[in-house]
Tab-separated table of C-alpha atoms and ligand atoms in Angstrom:
chain	number	residue	atom	x	y	z
A	45	UNK	CA	47.019	-1.005	-27.443
A	46	UNK	CA	47.014	-4.755	-27.875
A	47	UNK	CA	44.931	-6.613	-30.386
A	48	UNK	CA	44.636	-9.852	-28.494
A	49	UNK	CA	41.672	-12.048	-29.317
A	50	UNK	CA	38.901	-12.853	-26.884
A	51	UNK	CA	40.526	-16.256	-26.490
A	52	UNK	CA	43.803	-14.617	-25.397
A	53	UNK	CA	42.148	-12.244	-22.967
A	54	UNK	CA	39.236	-14.220	-21.644
A	55	UNK	CA	39.157	-17.947	-22.354
A	56	UNK	CA	35.959	-18.427	-20.356
A	57	UNK	CA	33.958	-16.049	-22.547
A	58	UNK	CA	35.716	-17.303	-25.690
A	59	UNK	CA	34.634	-20.816	-24.858
A	60	UNK	CA	31.034	-19.744	-24.375
A	61	UNK	CA	31.092	-17.846	-27.685
A	62	UNK	CA	32.466	-20.866	-29.535
A	63	UNK	CA	29.927	-23.101	-27.844
A	64	UNK	CA	27.144	-20.715	-28.858
A	65	UNK	CA	28.257	-20.787	-32.495
A	66	UNK	CA	28.262	-24.575	-32.336
A	67	UNK	CA	24.845	-24.578	-30.686
A	68	UNK	CA	23.444	-22.451	-33.502
A	69	UNK	CA	25.125	-24.616	-36.132
A	70	UNK	CA	23.935	-27.871	-34.604
A	71	UNK	CA	20.337	-27.075	-33.692
A	72	UNK	CA	17.255	-25.813	-35.506
A	73	UNK	CA	16.439	-22.257	-34.409
A	74	UNK	CA	12.641	-22.248	-34.577
A	75	UNK	CA	11.965	-19.464	-32.099
A	76	UNK	CA	9.849	-17.280	-34.367
A	77	UNK	CA	11.525	-14.032	-33.291
A	78	UNK	CA	15.039	-15.296	-34.010
A	79	UNK	CA	17.117	-15.450	-37.159
A	80	UNK	CA	20.764	-15.805	-38.201
A	81	UNK	CA	22.447	-12.664	-39.536
A	82	UNK	CA	25.174	-12.790	-42.148
A	83	UNK	CA	28.822	-12.645	-41.181
A	84	UNK	CA	28.943	-9.176	-42.788
A	85	UNK	CA	26.297	-7.930	-40.342
A	86	UNK	CA	28.218	-9.464	-37.440
A	87	UNK	CA	31.432	-7.843	-38.629
A	88	UNK	CA	29.755	-4.424	-38.742
A	89	UNK	CA	28.242	-4.979	-35.310
A	90	UNK	CA	31.602	-5.781	-33.772
A	91	UNK	CA	33.363	-2.816	-35.384
A	92	UNK	CA	35.192	0.164	-33.855
A	93	UNK	CA	31.945	2.141	-33.949
A	94	UNK	CA	31.263	0.600	-30.550
A	95	UNK	CA	33.702	3.245	-29.283
A	96	UNK	CA	31.956	6.254	-30.772
A	97	UNK	CA	29.582	8.627	-29.053
A	98	UNK	CA	27.241	10.153	-31.603
A	99	UNK	CA	24.430	11.717	-29.584
A	100	UNK	CA	22.173	13.603	-31.944
A	101	UNK	CA	21.460	12.886	-35.597
A	102	UNK	CA	23.600	12.979	-38.769
A	103	UNK	CA	24.907	16.515	-39.323
A	104	UNK	CA	23.775	17.679	-35.864
A	105	UNK	CA	25.761	15.777	-33.267
A	106	UNK	CA	26.738	16.839	-29.788
A	107	UNK	CA	30.281	15.453	-30.186
A	108	UNK	CA	33.185	15.857	-32.587
A	109	UNK	CA	34.498	13.121	-34.830
A	110	UNK	CA	31.156	11.874	-36.088
A	111	UNK	CA	31.729	11.985	-39.860
A	112	UNK	CA	31.892	8.217	-40.290
A	113	UNK	CA	29.063	7.650	-37.869
A	114	UNK	CA	27.064	10.076	-40.022
A	115	UNK	CA	27.883	8.107	-43.178
A	116	UNK	CA	26.746	4.857	-41.610
A	117	UNK	CA	23.553	6.260	-40.106
A	118	UNK	CA	22.606	8.057	-43.327
A	119	UNK	CA	23.061	4.819	-45.273
A	120	UNK	CA	20.909	2.910	-42.783
A	121	UNK	CA	18.186	5.549	-43.034
A	122	UNK	CA	18.238	5.745	-46.844
A	123	UNK	CA	18.051	1.985	-47.203
A	124	UNK	CA	15.263	1.679	-44.644
A	125	UNK	CA	13.260	4.328	-46.494
A	126	UNK	CA	13.633	2.343	-49.674
A	127	UNK	CA	12.866	-1.012	-48.063
A	128	UNK	CA	9.625	0.061	-46.434
A	129	UNK	CA	8.637	2.959	-48.707
A	130	UNK	CA	8.898	5.348	-45.777
A	131	UNK	CA	9.050	9.139	-45.528
A	132	UNK	CA	10.982	9.228	-42.260
A	133	UNK	CA	12.948	6.571	-40.376
A	134	UNK	CA	14.730	6.675	-37.036
A	135	UNK	CA	17.332	3.878	-36.848
A	136	UNK	CA	18.572	4.617	-33.325
A	137	UNK	CA	16.228	2.651	-31.016
A	138	UNK	CA	18.310	0.099	-29.145
A	139	UNK	CA	15.615	-2.508	-29.604
A	140	UNK	CA	11.963	-2.992	-30.526
A	141	UNK	CA	10.786	-2.110	-27.041
A	142	UNK	CA	12.761	1.156	-27.166
A	143	UNK	CA	11.191	1.890	-30.554
A	144	UNK	CA	7.745	1.547	-28.991
A	145	UNK	CA	8.877	3.673	-26.062
A	146	UNK	CA	9.917	6.372	-28.531
A	147	UNK	CA	6.428	6.438	-29.999
A	148	UNK	CA	4.675	6.521	-26.624
A	149	UNK	CA	6.976	9.294	-25.382
A	150	UNK	CA	6.320	11.237	-28.585
A	151	UNK	CA	2.522	11.279	-28.412
A	152	UNK	CA	1.306	10.174	-24.971
A	153	UNK	CA	1.348	11.726	-21.513
A	154	UNK	CA	1.411	9.558	-18.394
A	155	UNK	CA	-2.113	8.351	-17.735
A	156	UNK	CA	-3.104	8.407	-21.422
A	157	UNK	CA	-4.864	5.388	-22.853
A	158	UNK	CA	-3.471	2.485	-24.857
A	159	UNK	CA	-5.677	-0.107	-26.549
A	160	UNK	CA	-3.752	-3.246	-27.509
A	161	UNK	CA	-4.029	-7.011	-27.949
A	162	UNK	CA	-3.859	-9.180	-24.835
A	163	UNK	CA	-0.491	-10.826	-24.262
A	164	UNK	CA	-2.097	-14.283	-24.042
A	165	UNK	CA	-3.694	-13.673	-27.426
A	166	UNK	CA	-0.395	-12.811	-29.085
A	167	UNK	CA	0.409	-9.261	-27.915
A	168	UNK	CA	3.704	-7.980	-26.490
A	169	UNK	CA	4.860	-6.818	-23.049
A	170	UNK	CA	5.617	-3.340	-24.403
A	171	UNK	CA	1.978	-2.897	-25.426
A	172	UNK	CA	0.790	-2.266	-21.875
A	173	UNK	CA	1.548	-5.286	-19.703
A	174	UNK	CA	1.483	-4.527	-15.949
A	175	UNK	CA	5.065	-5.818	-15.595
A	176	UNK	CA	6.268	-3.331	-18.252
A	177	UNK	CA	6.666	0.465	-17.964
A	178	UNK	CA	3.740	0.810	-20.367
A	179	UNK	CA	1.347	-0.893	-17.968
A	180	UNK	CA	2.661	1.231	-15.124
A	181	UNK	CA	2.591	4.564	-16.946
A	182	UNK	CA	-0.523	4.407	-19.076
A	183	UNK	CA	-4.101	3.243	-18.749
A	184	UNK	CA	-4.528	0.070	-20.773
A	185	UNK	CA	-7.474	-1.824	-22.243
A	186	UNK	CA	-7.041	-4.883	-24.394
A	187	UNK	CA	-8.760	-6.527	-27.318
A	188	UNK	CA	-8.654	-10.194	-28.180
A	189	UNK	CA	-8.688	-12.694	-30.966
A	190	UNK	CA	-12.017	-14.326	-31.750
A	191	UNK	CA	-12.330	-17.467	-29.608
A	192	UNK	CA	-13.746	-19.496	-32.515
A	193	UNK	CA	-11.584	-18.404	-35.422
A	194	UNK	CA	-8.342	-17.297	-33.767
A	195	UNK	CA	-8.369	-14.171	-35.980
A	196	UNK	CA	-8.272	-10.646	-34.501
A	197	UNK	CA	-11.778	-9.751	-33.372
A	198	UNK	CA	-11.987	-6.487	-35.330
A	199	UNK	CA	-15.590	-5.857	-34.274
A	200	UNK	CA	-14.716	-6.379	-30.628
A	201	UNK	CA	-11.777	-4.009	-31.061
A	202	UNK	CA	-14.103	-1.351	-32.452
A	203	UNK	CA	-16.583	-1.755	-29.590
A	204	UNK	CA	-13.872	-1.430	-26.949
A	205	UNK	CA	-12.385	1.562	-28.781
A	206	UNK	CA	-15.730	3.374	-28.814
A	207	UNK	CA	-16.216	2.736	-25.125
A	208	UNK	CA	-12.622	3.319	-23.956
A	209	UNK	CA	-11.699	6.226	-26.271
A	210	UNK	CA	-7.964	5.332	-26.407
A	211	UNK	CA	-5.255	7.831	-27.314
A	212	UNK	CA	-3.403	5.164	-29.269
A	213	UNK	CA	-4.338	1.779	-30.716
A	214	UNK	CA	-1.538	-0.759	-31.102
A	215	UNK	CA	-1.571	-3.401	-33.823
A	216	UNK	CA	1.208	-5.868	-34.661
A	217	UNK	CA	1.879	-8.927	-32.545
A	218	UNK	CA	4.330	-11.527	-31.234
A	219	UNK	CA	2.399	-14.743	-31.646
A	220	UNK	CA	-0.232	-14.133	-34.303
A	221	UNK	CA	-0.071	-16.354	-37.389
A	222	UNK	CA	-2.308	-14.316	-39.694
A	223	UNK	CA	-2.022	-11.228	-41.864
A	224	UNK	CA	-3.324	-8.032	-40.251
A	225	UNK	CA	-6.019	-5.690	-41.542
A	226	UNK	CA	-4.122	-2.488	-40.821
A	227	UNK	CA	-6.632	-0.380	-42.809
A	228	UNK	CA	-9.488	-1.656	-40.692
A	229	UNK	CA	-7.669	-0.778	-37.476
A	230	UNK	CA	-6.777	2.628	-38.931
A	231	UNK	CA	-10.467	3.246	-39.678
A	232	UNK	CA	-11.307	2.560	-36.022
A	233	UNK	CA	-8.424	4.786	-34.874
A	234	UNK	CA	-9.720	7.605	-37.095
A	235	UNK	CA	-13.263	7.136	-35.761
A	236	UNK	CA	-12.172	7.530	-32.141
A	237	UNK	CA	-9.476	10.093	-32.924
A	238	UNK	CA	-6.592	7.904	-31.727
A	239	UNK	CA	-3.112	7.413	-33.078
A	240	UNK	CA	-2.298	4.033	-34.591
A	241	UNK	CA	1.011	2.292	-33.829
A	242	UNK	CA	1.658	-0.772	-35.982
A	243	UNK	CA	4.412	-2.782	-34.302
A	244	UNK	CA	5.723	-5.110	-37.016
A	245	UNK	CA	8.672	-6.355	-34.909
A	246	UNK	CA	8.262	-9.908	-36.168
A	247	UNK	CA	7.305	-9.212	-39.757
A	248	UNK	CA	9.649	-6.349	-40.761
A	249	UNK	CA	11.311	-8.596	-43.357
A	250	UNK	CA	8.043	-9.974	-44.693
A	251	UNK	CA	6.593	-6.474	-45.027
A	252	UNK	CA	9.739	-5.161	-46.749
A	253	UNK	CA	9.563	-8.017	-49.247
A	254	UNK	CA	5.858	-7.499	-49.900
A	255	UNK	CA	4.736	-10.917	-48.648
A	256	UNK	CA	2.760	-9.435	-45.732
A	257	UNK	CA	0.426	-6.398	-45.703
A	258	UNK	CA	2.249	-3.164	-44.990
A	259	UNK	CA	1.071	-0.593	-42.443
A	260	UNK	CA	3.480	2.009	-43.867
A	261	UNK	CA	1.406	4.879	-45.243
A	262	UNK	CA	-1.578	3.610	-43.224
A	263	UNK	CA	-0.637	3.825	-39.525
A	264	UNK	CA	0.857	6.976	-37.992
A	265	UNK	CA	3.782	5.035	-36.568
A	266	UNK	CA	5.388	1.725	-37.507
A	267	UNK	CA	7.983	0.137	-35.243
A	268	UNK	CA	10.128	-2.933	-35.618
A	269	UNK	CA	12.965	-5.028	-34.279
A	270	UNK	CA	15.812	-5.390	-36.761
A	271	UNK	CA	17.012	-8.835	-35.631
A	272	UNK	CA	13.879	-10.775	-36.555
A	273	UNK	CA	12.729	-11.472	-40.119
A	274	UNK	CA	14.669	-8.513	-41.581
A	275	UNK	CA	17.933	-10.145	-40.436
A	276	UNK	CA	19.855	-6.922	-39.786
A	277	UNK	CA	21.189	-7.555	-36.283
A	278	UNK	CA	19.941	-6.538	-32.857
A	279	UNK	CA	18.117	-3.248	-32.688
A	280	UNK	CA	14.945	-1.332	-33.414
A	281	UNK	CA	13.540	1.206	-35.876
A	282	UNK	CA	10.685	3.656	-36.093
A	283	UNK	CA	9.066	4.451	-39.433
A	284	UNK	CA	6.791	7.451	-39.699
A	285	UNK	CA	5.689	10.340	-41.873
A	286	UNK	CA	7.457	13.669	-42.321
A	287	UNK	CA	4.602	15.153	-40.317
A	288	UNK	CA	5.623	13.198	-37.194
A	289	UNK	CA	9.409	13.293	-37.697
A	290	UNK	CA	9.851	16.157	-35.239
A	291	UNK	CA	7.844	14.290	-32.596
A	292	UNK	CA	9.742	11.021	-32.954
A	293	UNK	CA	13.389	12.043	-33.186
A	294	UNK	CA	13.558	14.014	-29.917
A	295	UNK	CA	11.506	11.313	-28.176
A	296	UNK	CA	14.150	8.697	-29.067
A	297	UNK	CA	17.078	10.995	-28.239
A	298	UNK	CA	17.195	12.689	-25.763
A	299	UNK	CA	13.749	11.515	-24.633
A	300	UNK	CA	14.398	7.843	-23.987
A	301	UNK	CA	18.003	7.082	-24.894
A	302	UNK	CA	21.510	8.497	-24.754
A	303	UNK	CA	24.084	7.815	-27.452
A	304	UNK	CA	23.047	5.496	-30.257
A	305	UNK	CA	24.700	2.058	-30.487
A	306	UNK	CA	26.515	3.027	-33.677
A	307	UNK	CA	27.982	-0.452	-34.210
A	308	UNK	CA	24.437	-1.778	-34.253
A	309	UNK	CA	23.355	1.011	-36.586
A	310	UNK	CA	26.158	-0.211	-38.868
A	311	UNK	CA	24.728	-3.741	-38.626
A	312	UNK	CA	21.333	-2.360	-39.618
A	313	UNK	CA	22.850	-0.542	-42.623
A	314	UNK	CA	24.517	-3.729	-43.866
A	315	UNK	CA	21.480	-5.928	-43.196
A	316	UNK	CA	19.197	-3.444	-44.973
A	317	UNK	CA	21.522	-3.458	-47.997
A	318	UNK	CA	21.290	-7.237	-48.109
A	319	UNK	CA	17.508	-7.015	-47.812
A	320	UNK	CA	17.327	-4.710	-50.849
A	321	UNK	CA	18.724	-7.494	-53.053
A	322	UNK	CA	16.181	-9.536	-55.024
A	323	UNK	CA	17.314	-12.689	-53.189
A	324	UNK	CA	15.835	-11.306	-50.008
A	325	UNK	CA	12.360	-11.226	-51.559
A	326	UNK	CA	12.811	-14.873	-52.473
A	327	UNK	CA	13.952	-15.578	-48.934
A	328	UNK	CA	10.879	-13.904	-47.426
A	329	UNK	CA	8.524	-15.775	-49.756
A	330	UNK	CA	10.265	-19.011	-48.813
A	331	UNK	CA	9.854	-18.212	-45.096
A	332	UNK	CA	6.087	-18.027	-45.636
A	333	UNK	CA	5.947	-21.095	-47.912
A	334	UNK	CA	7.950	-23.021	-45.327
A	335	UNK	CA	5.648	-22.013	-42.460
A	336	UNK	CA	2.647	-23.162	-44.515
A	337	UNK	CA	4.306	-26.501	-45.298
A	338	UNK	CA	5.294	-26.979	-41.659
A	339	UNK	CA	1.794	-26.106	-40.430
A	340	UNK	CA	-0.046	-28.280	-42.933
A	341	UNK	CA	2.041	-31.301	-42.094
A	342	UNK	CA	1.540	-30.681	-38.381
A	343	UNK	CA	-2.190	-30.636	-38.969
A	344	UNK	CA	-1.918	-33.951	-40.838
A	345	UNK	CA	-0.379	-35.328	-37.648
A	346	UNK	CA	-3.416	-34.139	-35.679
A	347	UNK	CA	-1.988	-30.961	-34.152
A	348	UNK	CA	-4.456	-28.113	-33.746
A	349	UNK	CA	-3.186	-24.759	-35.048
A	350	UNK	CA	-4.570	-21.510	-33.670
A	351	UNK	CA	-6.561	-19.894	-36.520
A	352	UNK	CA	-6.286	-23.155	-38.495
A	353	UNK	CA	-3.047	-22.254	-40.278
A	354	UNK	CA	-0.696	-19.415	-41.084
A	355	UNK	CA	-0.163	-16.487	-43.465
A	356	UNK	CA	3.235	-15.524	-42.123
A	357	UNK	CA	6.411	-16.989	-40.643
A	358	UNK	CA	4.998	-18.824	-37.630
A	359	UNK	CA	2.537	-21.414	-36.444
A	360	UNK	CA	0.965	-21.486	-33.020
A	361	UNK	CA	0.073	-24.988	-31.867
A	362	UNK	CA	-2.600	-25.536	-29.215
A	363	UNK	CA	-1.648	-28.881	-27.663
A	364	UNK	CA	-4.821	-29.254	-25.615
A	365	UNK	CA	-6.712	-31.165	-28.287
A	366	UNK	CA	-4.043	-33.504	-29.672
A	367	UNK	CA	-1.978	-33.915	-26.466
A	368	UNK	CA	-4.114	-32.902	-23.483
A	369	UNK	CA	-1.606	-34.325	-21.008
A	370	UNK	CA	1.440	-32.605	-22.503
A	371	UNK	CA	2.162	-28.995	-21.576
A	372	UNK	CA	3.932	-26.532	-23.835
A	373	UNK	CA	6.917	-26.541	-21.479
A	374	UNK	CA	7.210	-30.349	-21.617
A	375	UNK	CA	7.098	-30.222	-25.404
A	376	UNK	CA	9.653	-27.398	-25.491
A	377	UNK	CA	12.049	-29.299	-23.239
A	378	UNK	CA	11.779	-32.597	-25.121
A	379	UNK	CA	12.306	-30.773	-28.429
A	380	UNK	CA	15.309	-28.899	-27.101
A	381	UNK	CA	16.870	-32.225	-26.096
A	382	UNK	CA	16.836	-33.366	-29.730
A	383	UNK	CA	18.018	-30.032	-31.131
A	384	UNK	CA	14.758	-28.339	-32.100
A	385	UNK	CA	14.707	-25.021	-30.276
A	386	UNK	CA	11.309	-23.350	-30.045
A	387	UNK	CA	9.231	-21.910	-27.238
A	388	UNK	CA	6.250	-22.810	-25.137
A	389	UNK	CA	3.579	-20.174	-25.685
A	390	UNK	CA	0.223	-19.184	-24.305
A	391	UNK	CA	-2.756	-19.766	-26.560
A	392	UNK	CA	-6.036	-17.856	-26.738
A	393	UNK	CA	-8.280	-19.084	-23.910
A	394	UNK	CA	-5.240	-20.291	-21.976
A	395	UNK	CA	-6.165	-22.676	-19.151
A	396	UNK	CA	-2.656	-23.200	-17.761
A	397	UNK	CA	-0.149	-20.459	-16.869
A	398	UNK	CA	2.140	-18.093	-18.734
A	399	UNK	CA	5.111	-20.055	-17.417
A	400	UNK	CA	3.751	-23.464	-18.324
A	401	UNK	CA	1.292	-22.763	-21.110
A	402	UNK	CA	-0.696	-25.018	-23.440
A	403	UNK	CA	0.951	-24.205	-26.726
A	404	UNK	CA	4.164	-24.085	-28.672
A	405	UNK	CA	5.165	-21.446	-31.216
A	406	UNK	CA	7.355	-22.410	-34.152
A	407	UNK	CA	8.825	-20.126	-36.801
A	408	UNK	CA	10.683	-20.640	-40.060
A	409	UNK	CA	12.923	-17.524	-40.468
A	410	UNK	CA	16.026	-19.248	-39.053
A	411	UNK	CA	15.531	-22.524	-40.930
A	412	UNK	CA	14.943	-20.668	-44.181
A	413	UNK	CA	18.154	-18.678	-43.720
A	414	UNK	CA	20.067	-21.944	-43.609
A	415	UNK	CA	18.382	-23.192	-46.781
A	416	UNK	CA	15.424	-25.289	-45.660
A	417	UNK	CA	12.686	-25.676	-48.278
A	418	UNK	CA	9.110	-26.960	-47.910
A	419	UNK	CA	10.130	-30.594	-48.097
A	420	UNK	CA	12.684	-30.182	-45.320
A	421	UNK	CA	10.112	-28.291	-43.238
A	422	UNK	CA	7.592	-31.091	-43.677
A	423	UNK	CA	10.192	-33.468	-42.320
A	424	UNK	CA	10.755	-31.127	-39.367
A	425	UNK	CA	7.001	-31.322	-38.687
A	426	UNK	CA	7.288	-35.127	-38.702
A	427	UNK	CA	10.158	-34.947	-36.220
A	428	UNK	CA	8.304	-32.512	-33.955
A	429	UNK	CA	5.337	-34.865	-33.960
A	430	UNK	CA	7.463	-37.893	-33.072
A	431	UNK	CA	9.080	-36.076	-30.161
A	432	UNK	CA	5.929	-34.477	-28.720
A	433	UNK	CA	4.036	-37.731	-29.087
A	434	UNK	CA	6.843	-39.701	-27.360
A	435	UNK	CA	8.343	-37.048	-25.142
A	436	UNK	CA	9.342	-39.570	-22.467
A	437	UNK	CA	10.799	-42.119	-24.881
A	438	UNK	CA	14.604	-41.832	-24.887
A	439	UNK	CA	14.930	-44.189	-27.882
A	440	UNK	CA	12.733	-42.049	-30.088
A	441	UNK	CA	14.475	-38.890	-28.957
A	442	UNK	CA	17.921	-40.256	-29.759
A	443	UNK	CA	16.767	-41.324	-33.238
A	444	UNK	CA	15.344	-37.871	-33.916
A	445	UNK	CA	18.480	-36.278	-32.526
A	446	UNK	CA	20.590	-38.199	-35.025
A	447	UNK	CA	18.382	-37.030	-37.868
A	448	UNK	CA	18.722	-33.411	-36.699
A	449	UNK	CA	22.507	-33.853	-36.796
A	450	UNK	CA	22.237	-34.937	-40.438
A	451	UNK	CA	19.967	-32.037	-41.326
A	452	UNK	CA	22.192	-29.440	-39.671
A	453	UNK	CA	25.214	-30.922	-41.475
A	454	UNK	CA	23.362	-30.713	-44.783
A	455	UNK	CA	22.084	-27.156	-44.248
A	456	UNK	CA	25.225	-25.464	-42.935
A	457	UNK	CA	25.273	-22.127	-41.184
A	458	UNK	CA	28.459	-20.481	-39.845
A	459	UNK	CA	31.967	-21.725	-40.694
B	1318	LIG	C1	9.948	-8.811	-30.399
B	1318	LIG	C2	8.885	-7.800	-30.239
B	1318	LIG	C3	9.158	-6.497	-29.818
B	1318	LIG	C4	10.488	-5.987	-29.410
B	1318	LIG	O1	11.254	-6.768	-28.662
B	1318	LIG	P1	12.771	-6.387	-28.365
B	1318	LIG	O2	13.234	-7.610	-27.700
B	1318	LIG	O3	12.735	-5.202	-27.479
B	1318	LIG	O4	13.425	-6.088	-29.694
B	1318	LIG	C5	8.144	-5.572	-29.815
B	1318	LIG	N1	6.923	-5.898	-30.218
B	1318	LIG	C6	6.602	-7.124	-30.640
B	1318	LIG	C7	5.225	-7.382	-31.116
B	1318	LIG	C8	7.577	-8.128	-30.648
B	1318	LIG	O5	7.258	-9.353	-31.061
């Protein structure tokens, strides 16, 4: 058995990995679903546990040799319970989509009804989009955000629920800048006798730190991705009550997955430990403060924000008012050229297409991890404005690019 490095074995991949580290170091990761994990999480994720089959759950595995896998999974579970105040947690979903799949498999039959937010209004593919297994397996109706306010239209949701009689209502979103009234959605779910899945993929870290409302103890099922604000490496989790534990666990394995990715479970365990430290609460508060500072300064530059601001880690900019001739894709591409990496996004009432939409979405989890404060985020808003406003001007872009180099040198990331 040789212990050659990637560089020894495969220079082409090694080069791409080094280039990716440099890309992350040298650019601002403002894709709202992304973050930078610690080197400890990366070490756990690249450990020998990648070799281990551990089908089953701690203490009841289908294979021998699982004692260390058990230790790691039990630690991940215990820490998750503490972080989110949960009765039961399943840490095996390979990703957020697989976590949602676990819930659907646990409580729905093919043809059952899902009520969820429209993708264009901030929802997620795994909430019933026709291109996703959910849209192909279940009957789906969708609610919207209020066209005027940009907030979830809770009354509209209730009306559709009464008419449609869903089996499950999904809350939790991908591009929604406001806090969520989970209790209100639960009330509607109770009224129509539906389950409630709160998918907090984006806000897991904010919920754990108490800077966003928590659906735990309110909704029947809470799912999340572990690589977003909670910063625990790629993966998913399901949080539920003891009552539903025996529905969820067999739905994840063997229902929808084979062996767990134990190296990723180890990453979750380490990331959750980090998130239990008081510094993580400060981090999460700073993520929100930074998003507010970013959004307010963008508004001062004339950008229109969906819902008029933010309560969480992201802002959604509708370019149609301030820059009617600039598409989200054009803005995204010009920003990427200078080292600001965010994504074009649909906005409520979209008049272009999903591929070339009218908005951009910008998040602060990654910037905050590398130490950005409100002042630095206000400057980032200034830079975004300069680039979007002059997206064809090479001189402006090279000036901004130089400033991004200085900022990324000041706020260092990986060695
Ligand atoms: C990111 C996200 C997911 C899960 O995505 P994965 O890429 O599968 O982890 C699920 N739901 C919402 C609302 C999301 O934003």
